[in-house]
Amino acid sequence: MISIFESLRNLVKISQVKIDNSVLVLHYPVSVILLLAFCVIVTAKEYVGKPIECLTDESIPIDIINTFCWMYTTFTIPQASYNYPLQSYPGIDATMDEKQFKYHGYYQWVAFVLFIQAICFYLPHWLWKFWEGGKLEALSKPVNEAIYSGRHLQQKQHNLVKYLVSSRGSHDSYSFRFFICESLALVNISLQLYFLDKLFEGEFRQYGLEVINFLLVNDEQRIDPMARIFPKVTKCRFKRYGPSAGLDSVDALCLLPLNIINEKIYIFLWFWFLLLFILTALTLVIHIMVISSRSLWLFVTKLTYSWSSSQHIKPIIQKSTYGDWFFLYMLGSNIDPVVLKNVLCELADNDDSINDSCDL
């Protein structure tokens, strides 16, 4: 299991330059690594064995019945779930009425869906990385390298300040594109929740709450939602022509060991996606509030850099558009705090009204 995550860590490249906020990091790389790991697990036979094993008393080769039931899906009888433990298996009884059958075909697609989900989580990051174009790295790298080499640090700081002064008013598109990608992340998680609910025929939206209720309520008659949505034992109806050219039906009992893994994966994803949705929506609302209020720019700066002084931060904000402030805020997370302090000092000193010593 550990080797899977180590391999995926090498596959998913994590840059040292921070171009995302903390919530977007949960989308990429965290969610991407999790989904790819789950994808590998459900396709690895050493963890789940064969995806399906069917039993029948009839003279049908077991490989044929296994292949048929995997391709054409298996079924349970939802009404029979209420008879458990009177019945041997939840969702299984001798009912012959096909109108009561609930077919389960999702298990064929779980690995593909997880992989596609991982791609969808990567797309907002990819778009932002493309639009960002390595700008933060290009500006922060020379200063950071000068710190370790001890050479030309003041000159590098001065060059950075010169760029920030000369480029004032040119970063609005930068911040707008980040906002678009942040919005896409919210759209992605919303659509993923909707799609999973459709995949499981409306059963996913309440899945986590039902599992909690099942674990907390001590009632022998309670129905296990994990067994209902991800049954480990199902039935399969194999139809063939008999010697008299009539159509015979043969019922097989099928084991789905893959669902032992699936039920755990999707209970985790239910809580994880819900957390992501809440955090992403909250972050987007806060972002909109910050855009609309300069006083919040100062508040966020002071909150992030507690050592900063309003006396020197205010002149910078007064001369900046939101894009300028946002770019400086993102740049600050990629350079040494001492260097950032000096940069803010020099930026403040560019305001003629600030003549006293720079003491943040």
CSV table of C-alpha atoms in Angstrom, one decimal:
chain,number,residue,atom,x,y,z
A,1,MET,CA,0.0,0.0,0.0
A,2,ILE,CA,2.8,2.4,0.9
A,3,SER,CA,4.6,1.6,-2.4
A,4,ILE,CA,1.4,2.8,-4.3
A,5,PHE,CA,1.5,6.2,-2.7
A,6,GLU,CA,5.3,6.5,-3.2
A,7,SER,CA,4.9,5.7,-6.9
A,8,LEU,CA,2.1,8.2,-7.2
A,9,ARG,CA,4.1,10.9,-5.4
A,10,ASN,CA,6.8,10.5,-8.1
A,11,LEU,CA,4.1,10.6,-10.8
A,12,VAL,CA,2.4,13.7,-9.5
A,13,LYS,CA,5.0,16.5,-9.5
A,14,ILE,CA,4.8,18.9,-6.6
A,15,SER,CA,6.5,22.2,-7.3
A,16,GLN,CA,8.4,24.0,-4.6
A,17,VAL,CA,6.8,27.3,-5.8
A,18,LYS,CA,3.4,27.9,-4.3
A,19,ILE,CA,1.0,29.1,-6.9
A,20,ASP,CA,-2.2,27.9,-5.3
A,21,ASN,CA,-3.9,28.7,-2.0
A,22,SER,CA,-4.3,26.1,0.7
A,23,VAL,CA,-7.7,24.9,-0.4
A,24,LEU,CA,-6.7,24.4,-4.1
A,25,VAL,CA,-3.8,22.3,-2.8
A,26,LEU,CA,-6.5,19.9,-1.5
A,27,HIS,CA,-7.8,19.6,-5.0
A,28,TYR,CA,-4.3,19.1,-6.5
A,29,PRO,CA,-2.2,17.3,-5.6
A,30,VAL,CA,-4.0,15.8,-2.6
A,31,SER,CA,-7.3,14.7,-4.2
A,32,VAL,CA,-5.5,13.6,-7.4
A,33,ILE,CA,-3.1,11.3,-5.5
A,34,LEU,CA,-6.0,9.9,-3.5
A,35,LEU,CA,-8.1,9.1,-6.5
A,36,LEU,CA,-5.2,7.6,-8.5
A,37,ALA,CA,-4.3,5.5,-5.5
A,38,PHE,CA,-7.9,4.2,-5.2
A,39,CYS,CA,-7.9,3.5,-8.9
A,40,VAL,CA,-4.8,1.4,-8.6
A,41,ILE,CA,-6.2,-0.5,-5.5
A,42,VAL,CA,-9.5,-1.5,-7.2
A,43,THR,CA,-7.6,-2.8,-10.2
A,44,ALA,CA,-4.9,-4.7,-8.2
A,45,LYS,CA,-5.8,-8.4,-7.9
A,46,GLU,CA,-3.5,-8.8,-4.9
A,47,TYR,CA,-5.9,-6.6,-2.9
A,48,VAL,CA,-9.3,-7.7,-4.0
A,49,GLY,CA,-8.7,-11.0,-5.9
A,50,LYS,CA,-11.0,-11.7,-8.9
A,51,PRO,CA,-13.6,-9.0,-9.4
A,52,ILE,CA,-16.5,-11.6,-9.5
A,53,GLU,CA,-17.0,-15.2,-8.6
A,54,CYS,CA,-20.3,-16.9,-9.4
A,55,LEU,CA,-21.7,-20.2,-8.2
A,56,THR,CA,-24.3,-22.4,-9.9
A,57,ASP,CA,-25.3,-26.0,-9.8
A,58,GLU,CA,-25.9,-26.1,-13.5
A,59,SER,CA,-23.4,-27.6,-16.0
A,60,ILE,CA,-22.1,-24.2,-17.2
A,61,PRO,CA,-18.4,-23.6,-17.2
A,62,ILE,CA,-17.5,-21.3,-14.3
A,63,ASP,CA,-15.5,-19.0,-16.5
A,64,ILE,CA,-18.4,-18.5,-18.9
A,65,ILE,CA,-20.8,-17.6,-16.1
A,66,ASN,CA,-18.3,-15.3,-14.4
A,67,THR,CA,-17.7,-13.4,-17.7
A,68,PHE,CA,-21.4,-13.2,-18.5
A,69,CYS,CA,-22.4,-11.9,-15.1
A,70,TRP,CA,-19.6,-9.3,-15.1
A,71,MET,CA,-20.5,-8.1,-18.6
A,72,TYR,CA,-24.3,-8.1,-18.2
A,73,THR,CA,-24.4,-7.0,-14.5
A,74,THR,CA,-25.8,-8.7,-11.5
A,75,PHE,CA,-28.9,-7.8,-9.4
A,76,THR,CA,-30.3,-7.8,-5.9
A,77,ILE,CA,-33.9,-7.6,-4.6
A,78,PRO,CA,-34.2,-4.4,-2.5
A,79,GLN,CA,-37.3,-5.6,-0.7
A,80,ALA,CA,-35.3,-8.6,0.6
A,81,SER,CA,-32.9,-6.3,2.5
A,82,TYR,CA,-35.7,-5.8,5.0
A,83,ASN,CA,-35.8,-9.6,5.6
A,84,TYR,CA,-32.2,-9.8,6.7
A,85,PRO,CA,-31.1,-11.6,8.9
A,86,LEU,CA,-34.0,-13.9,8.2
A,87,GLN,CA,-32.6,-14.4,4.7
A,88,SER,CA,-29.1,-15.7,4.4
A,89,TYR,CA,-27.8,-12.7,2.5
A,90,PRO,CA,-29.1,-9.1,2.5
A,91,GLY,CA,-30.9,-8.3,-0.8
A,92,ILE,CA,-31.2,-12.0,-1.9
A,93,ASP,CA,-34.2,-14.2,-1.9
A,94,ALA,CA,-36.1,-16.6,-4.2
A,95,THR,CA,-38.1,-13.9,-6.0
A,96,MET,CA,-38.6,-14.6,-9.7
A,97,ASP,CA,-40.3,-11.3,-10.6
A,98,GLU,CA,-37.8,-9.3,-12.6
A,99,LYS,CA,-39.7,-6.1,-11.8
A,100,GLN,CA,-38.3,-6.2,-8.3
A,101,PHE,CA,-34.7,-6.6,-9.5
A,102,LYS,CA,-32.2,-3.8,-9.0
A,103,TYR,CA,-29.3,-4.2,-11.3
A,104,HIS,CA,-25.7,-3.2,-10.3
A,105,GLY,CA,-23.5,-2.3,-13.3
A,106,TYR,CA,-21.4,0.5,-11.7
A,107,TYR,CA,-18.7,-1.9,-10.6
A,108,GLN,CA,-17.5,-2.3,-14.2
A,109,TRP,CA,-16.7,1.5,-14.3
A,110,VAL,CA,-15.3,2.3,-10.8
A,111,ALA,CA,-11.6,2.3,-11.9
A,112,PHE,CA,-12.4,4.4,-15.0
A,113,VAL,CA,-14.5,6.8,-13.0
A,114,LEU,CA,-11.8,7.3,-10.4
A,115,PHE,CA,-9.2,8.0,-13.1
A,116,ILE,CA,-11.5,10.5,-14.9
A,117,GLN,CA,-12.2,12.1,-11.5
A,118,ALA,CA,-8.5,12.5,-10.9
A,119,ILE,CA,-8.1,14.2,-14.3
A,120,CYS,CA,-11.0,16.6,-13.5
A,121,PHE,CA,-9.3,17.6,-10.3
A,122,TYR,CA,-6.1,18.3,-12.2
A,123,LEU,CA,-7.6,20.5,-14.9
A,124,PRO,CA,-8.2,23.7,-12.8
A,125,HIS,CA,-4.6,23.5,-11.6
A,126,TRP,CA,-3.3,22.8,-15.1
A,127,LEU,CA,-5.2,25.8,-16.5
A,128,TRP,CA,-3.9,28.1,-13.7
A,129,LYS,CA,-0.3,26.8,-14.1
A,130,PHE,CA,-0.6,27.6,-17.8
A,131,TRP,CA,-1.9,31.1,-17.2
A,132,GLU,CA,0.5,31.8,-14.4
A,133,GLY,CA,3.4,31.0,-16.7
A,134,GLY,CA,6.0,30.6,-14.1
A,135,LYS,CA,5.9,34.3,-13.1
A,136,LEU,CA,6.1,33.7,-9.4
A,137,GLU,CA,9.1,31.4,-9.8
A,138,ALA,CA,10.9,33.8,-12.1
A,139,LEU,CA,10.6,36.6,-9.6
A,140,SER,CA,11.2,34.7,-6.4
A,141,LYS,CA,14.0,32.3,-7.5
A,142,PRO,CA,16.8,35.0,-8.0
A,143,VAL,CA,16.1,36.5,-4.5
A,144,ASN,CA,15.9,33.1,-2.8
A,145,GLU,CA,19.1,31.9,-4.5
A,146,ALA,CA,20.9,35.1,-3.4
A,147,ILE,CA,20.0,34.4,0.2
A,148,TYR,CA,21.8,31.0,0.2
A,149,SER,CA,24.7,32.2,-1.9
A,150,GLY,CA,25.1,35.5,0.1
A,151,ARG,CA,25.8,37.4,-3.2
A,152,HIS,CA,24.0,40.5,-4.6
A,153,LEU,CA,21.0,40.0,-2.2
A,154,GLN,CA,20.3,43.8,-1.9
A,155,GLN,CA,20.5,44.2,-5.7
A,156,LYS,CA,18.1,41.3,-6.3
A,157,GLN,CA,15.7,42.8,-3.7
A,158,HIS,CA,16.0,46.2,-5.4
A,159,ASN,CA,15.3,44.7,-8.8
A,160,LEU,CA,12.2,43.0,-7.5
A,161,VAL,CA,10.9,46.2,-6.0
A,162,LYS,CA,11.6,48.0,-9.3
A,163,TYR,CA,9.5,45.4,-11.1
A,164,LEU,CA,6.6,45.7,-8.6
A,165,VAL,CA,6.6,49.5,-8.9
A,166,SER,CA,6.9,49.6,-12.7
A,167,SER,CA,4.2,46.9,-13.2
A,168,ARG,CA,1.6,48.5,-11.0
A,169,GLY,CA,-1.9,48.2,-12.6
A,170,SER,CA,-0.9,45.2,-14.8
A,171,HIS,CA,-1.9,42.3,-12.6
A,172,ASP,CA,-5.7,42.5,-12.7
A,173,SER,CA,-5.8,39.8,-15.4
A,174,TYR,CA,-3.5,37.6,-13.2
A,175,SER,CA,-5.9,37.8,-10.2
A,176,PHE,CA,-9.0,37.4,-12.5
A,177,ARG,CA,-7.6,34.2,-14.0
A,178,PHE,CA,-6.9,32.8,-10.5
A,179,PHE,CA,-10.5,33.6,-9.6
A,180,ILE,CA,-11.7,31.7,-12.7
A,181,CYS,CA,-9.6,28.6,-11.7
A,182,GLU,CA,-10.9,28.8,-8.1
A,183,SER,CA,-14.4,28.9,-9.5
A,184,LEU,CA,-13.7,26.0,-11.8
A,185,ALA,CA,-12.6,24.0,-8.7
A,186,LEU,CA,-16.0,24.6,-7.1
A,187,VAL,CA,-17.8,23.7,-10.3
A,188,ASN,CA,-15.7,20.5,-10.5
A,189,ILE,CA,-16.5,19.3,-7.0
A,190,SER,CA,-20.2,20.2,-7.4
A,191,LEU,CA,-20.4,18.2,-10.7
A,192,GLN,CA,-18.5,15.3,-9.2
A,193,LEU,CA,-21.0,15.1,-6.3
A,194,TYR,CA,-23.9,15.3,-8.8
A,195,PHE,CA,-22.3,12.7,-11.1
A,196,LEU,CA,-21.7,10.2,-8.3
A,197,ASP,CA,-25.3,10.5,-7.2
A,198,LYS,CA,-26.4,9.7,-10.7
A,199,LEU,CA,-24.0,6.8,-11.0
A,200,PHE,CA,-25.4,5.2,-7.8
A,201,GLU,CA,-29.0,6.0,-8.8
A,202,GLY,CA,-29.6,8.7,-6.2
A,203,GLU,CA,-28.1,6.7,-3.3
A,204,PHE,CA,-24.9,8.7,-2.9
A,205,ARG,CA,-26.3,11.9,-1.6
A,206,GLN,CA,-27.3,10.4,1.7
A,207,TYR,CA,-24.7,7.7,1.8
A,208,GLY,CA,-22.5,9.2,4.5
A,209,LEU,CA,-25.4,10.1,6.8
A,210,GLU,CA,-26.9,6.7,6.4
A,211,VAL,CA,-23.6,5.0,7.3
A,212,ILE,CA,-23.3,7.1,10.5
A,213,ASN,CA,-26.9,6.4,11.5
A,214,PHE,CA,-26.3,2.7,10.9
A,215,LEU,CA,-23.2,2.6,13.1
A,216,LEU,CA,-24.8,4.6,15.9
A,217,VAL,CA,-28.3,3.0,16.0
A,218,ASN,CA,-28.4,-0.3,17.8
A,219,ASP,CA,-31.2,-2.0,16.0
A,220,GLU,CA,-31.1,-5.5,14.6
A,221,GLN,CA,-33.6,-4.6,12.0
A,222,ARG,CA,-31.6,-1.7,10.6
A,223,ILE,CA,-30.4,-1.9,7.0
A,224,ASP,CA,-26.7,-1.6,6.2
A,225,PRO,CA,-26.5,1.1,3.5
A,226,MET,CA,-23.1,-0.2,2.5
A,227,ALA,CA,-24.6,-3.7,1.8
A,228,ARG,CA,-27.5,-2.1,0.0
A,229,ILE,CA,-25.4,0.1,-2.3
A,230,PHE,CA,-22.3,-2.1,-2.5
A,231,PRO,CA,-23.7,-5.6,-2.1
A,232,LYS,CA,-21.1,-8.4,-1.7
A,233,VAL,CA,-23.5,-11.1,-2.7
A,234,THR,CA,-25.7,-10.7,-5.8
A,235,LYS,CA,-27.6,-12.8,-8.2
A,236,CYS,CA,-27.2,-13.2,-12.0
A,237,ARG,CA,-29.7,-14.7,-14.5
A,238,PHE,CA,-28.1,-16.6,-17.3
A,239,LYS,CA,-30.5,-17.5,-20.2
A,240,ARG,CA,-29.7,-20.1,-22.8
A,241,TYR,CA,-31.6,-22.2,-25.3
A,242,GLY,CA,-32.3,-25.8,-24.2
A,243,PRO,CA,-32.6,-29.0,-26.3
A,244,SER,CA,-36.2,-28.2,-27.3
A,245,ALA,CA,-35.2,-24.7,-28.5
A,246,GLY,CA,-36.9,-23.2,-25.4
A,247,LEU,CA,-35.3,-20.5,-23.4
A,248,ASP,CA,-34.1,-21.7,-20.0
A,249,SER,CA,-33.0,-19.4,-17.1
A,250,VAL,CA,-30.3,-20.3,-14.7
A,251,ASP,CA,-29.7,-18.3,-11.6
A,252,ALA,CA,-26.2,-17.9,-10.2
A,253,LEU,CA,-25.1,-16.6,-6.9
A,254,CYS,CA,-22.2,-14.1,-7.4
A,255,LEU,CA,-19.6,-12.8,-4.9
A,256,LEU,CA,-18.3,-9.3,-5.5
A,257,PRO,CA,-15.2,-9.0,-3.4
A,258,LEU,CA,-14.5,-5.7,-5.1
A,259,ASN,CA,-17.3,-4.1,-3.2
A,260,ILE,CA,-15.5,-4.6,0.1
A,261,ILE,CA,-13.1,-2.0,-1.2
A,262,ASN,CA,-15.6,0.1,-3.0
A,263,GLU,CA,-17.8,0.7,0.1
A,264,LYS,CA,-14.8,2.0,2.0
A,265,ILE,CA,-13.6,4.2,-0.9
A,266,TYR,CA,-16.9,5.9,-1.4
A,267,ILE,CA,-17.7,6.5,2.3
A,268,PHE,CA,-14.3,8.3,2.4
A,269,LEU,CA,-15.0,10.2,-0.8
A,270,TRP,CA,-18.4,11.2,0.5
A,271,PHE,CA,-16.9,13.0,3.5
A,272,TRP,CA,-13.9,14.2,1.6
A,273,PHE,CA,-15.9,15.7,-1.3
A,274,LEU,CA,-18.3,17.3,1.2
A,275,LEU,CA,-15.4,18.9,3.0
A,276,LEU,CA,-13.9,20.1,-0.2
A,277,PHE,CA,-17.2,21.6,-1.4
A,278,ILE,CA,-17.7,23.5,1.9
A,279,LEU,CA,-14.1,24.8,2.0
A,280,THR,CA,-14.0,25.7,-1.7
A,281,ALA,CA,-17.3,27.5,-1.5
A,282,LEU,CA,-16.3,29.4,1.7
A,283,THR,CA,-12.9,30.3,0.1
A,284,LEU,CA,-14.6,31.7,-3.0
A,285,VAL,CA,-17.0,33.8,-0.9
A,286,ILE,CA,-14.1,35.2,1.1
A,287,HIS,CA,-12.3,35.9,-2.1
A,288,ILE,CA,-15.2,37.9,-3.4
A,289,MET,CA,-15.4,39.8,-0.1
A,290,VAL,CA,-11.7,40.7,-0.2
A,291,ILE,CA,-12.0,41.9,-3.8
A,292,SER,CA,-14.7,44.3,-2.9
A,293,SER,CA,-13.0,45.9,0.2
A,294,ARG,CA,-9.6,47.5,0.4
A,295,SER,CA,-9.8,47.4,4.2
A,296,LEU,CA,-9.8,43.6,4.0
A,297,TRP,CA,-6.6,43.7,1.9
A,298,LEU,CA,-5.0,45.3,4.9
A,299,PHE,CA,-6.6,42.9,7.3
A,300,VAL,CA,-5.5,39.8,5.3
A,301,THR,CA,-2.0,41.1,5.0
A,302,LYS,CA,-1.7,41.8,8.7
A,303,LEU,CA,-3.3,38.4,9.5
A,304,THR,CA,-0.8,36.6,7.2
A,305,TYR,CA,2.3,38.7,8.1
A,306,SER,CA,1.7,39.6,11.7
A,307,TRP,CA,5.0,41.5,11.8
A,308,SER,CA,3.9,44.0,9.2
A,309,SER,CA,2.9,47.6,10.2
A,310,SER,CA,-0.2,49.4,8.9
A,311,GLN,CA,1.8,52.5,8.6
A,312,HIS,CA,3.8,51.0,5.7
A,313,ILE,CA,1.3,48.6,4.3
A,314,LYS,CA,-1.4,51.2,3.8
A,315,PRO,CA,0.6,53.3,1.2
A,316,ILE,CA,1.3,50.1,-0.8
A,317,ILE,CA,-2.4,49.2,-0.8
A,318,GLN,CA,-3.5,52.8,-1.7
A,319,LYS,CA,-1.3,52.7,-4.8
A,320,SER,CA,-2.3,49.2,-5.8
A,321,THR,CA,-5.2,47.6,-7.7
A,322,TYR,CA,-6.6,44.4,-6.4
A,323,GLY,CA,-4.5,42.5,-8.9
A,324,ASP,CA,-1.3,44.2,-7.6
A,325,TRP,CA,-2.1,43.4,-4.0
A,326,PHE,CA,-3.0,39.8,-4.9
A,327,PHE,CA,0.2,39.3,-6.8
A,328,LEU,CA,2.3,40.7,-4.0
A,329,TYR,CA,0.4,38.5,-1.5
A,330,MET,CA,1.1,35.4,-3.6
A,331,LEU,CA,4.7,36.4,-4.1
A,332,GLY,CA,5.1,36.8,-0.3
A,333,SER,CA,4.4,33.1,0.2
A,334,ASN,CA,7.4,32.2,-2.0
A,335,ILE,CA,10.2,34.4,-0.6
A,336,ASP,CA,12.0,34.5,2.7
A,337,PRO,CA,10.1,36.5,5.4
A,338,VAL,CA,13.1,38.8,6.0
A,339,VAL,CA,13.4,39.5,2.2
A,340,LEU,CA,9.7,40.2,2.1
A,341,LYS,CA,10.0,42.6,5.0
A,342,ASN,CA,12.7,44.5,3.1
A,343,VAL,CA,10.7,44.5,-0.1
A,344,LEU,CA,7.6,45.9,1.7
A,345,CYS,CA,9.9,48.5,3.3
A,346,GLU,CA,11.3,49.7,0.0
A,347,LEU,CA,7.9,49.7,-1.6
A,348,ALA,CA,6.5,51.8,1.2
A,349,ASP,CA,9.5,54.2,0.8
A,350,ASN,CA,8.5,54.8,-2.8
A,351,ASP,CA,5.6,56.8,-1.3
A,352,ASP,CA,6.9,60.4,-0.7
A,353,SER,CA,4.7,60.7,2.3
A,354,ILE,CA,6.7,58.0,4.2
A,355,ASN,CA,10.0,59.5,5.2
A,356,ASP,CA,10.7,57.9,8.5
A,357,SER,CA,12.8,54.7,8.9
A,358,CYS,CA,11.4,51.5,7.6
A,359,ASP,CA,10.4,49.6,10.7
A,360,LEU,CA,7.7,47.0,10.0
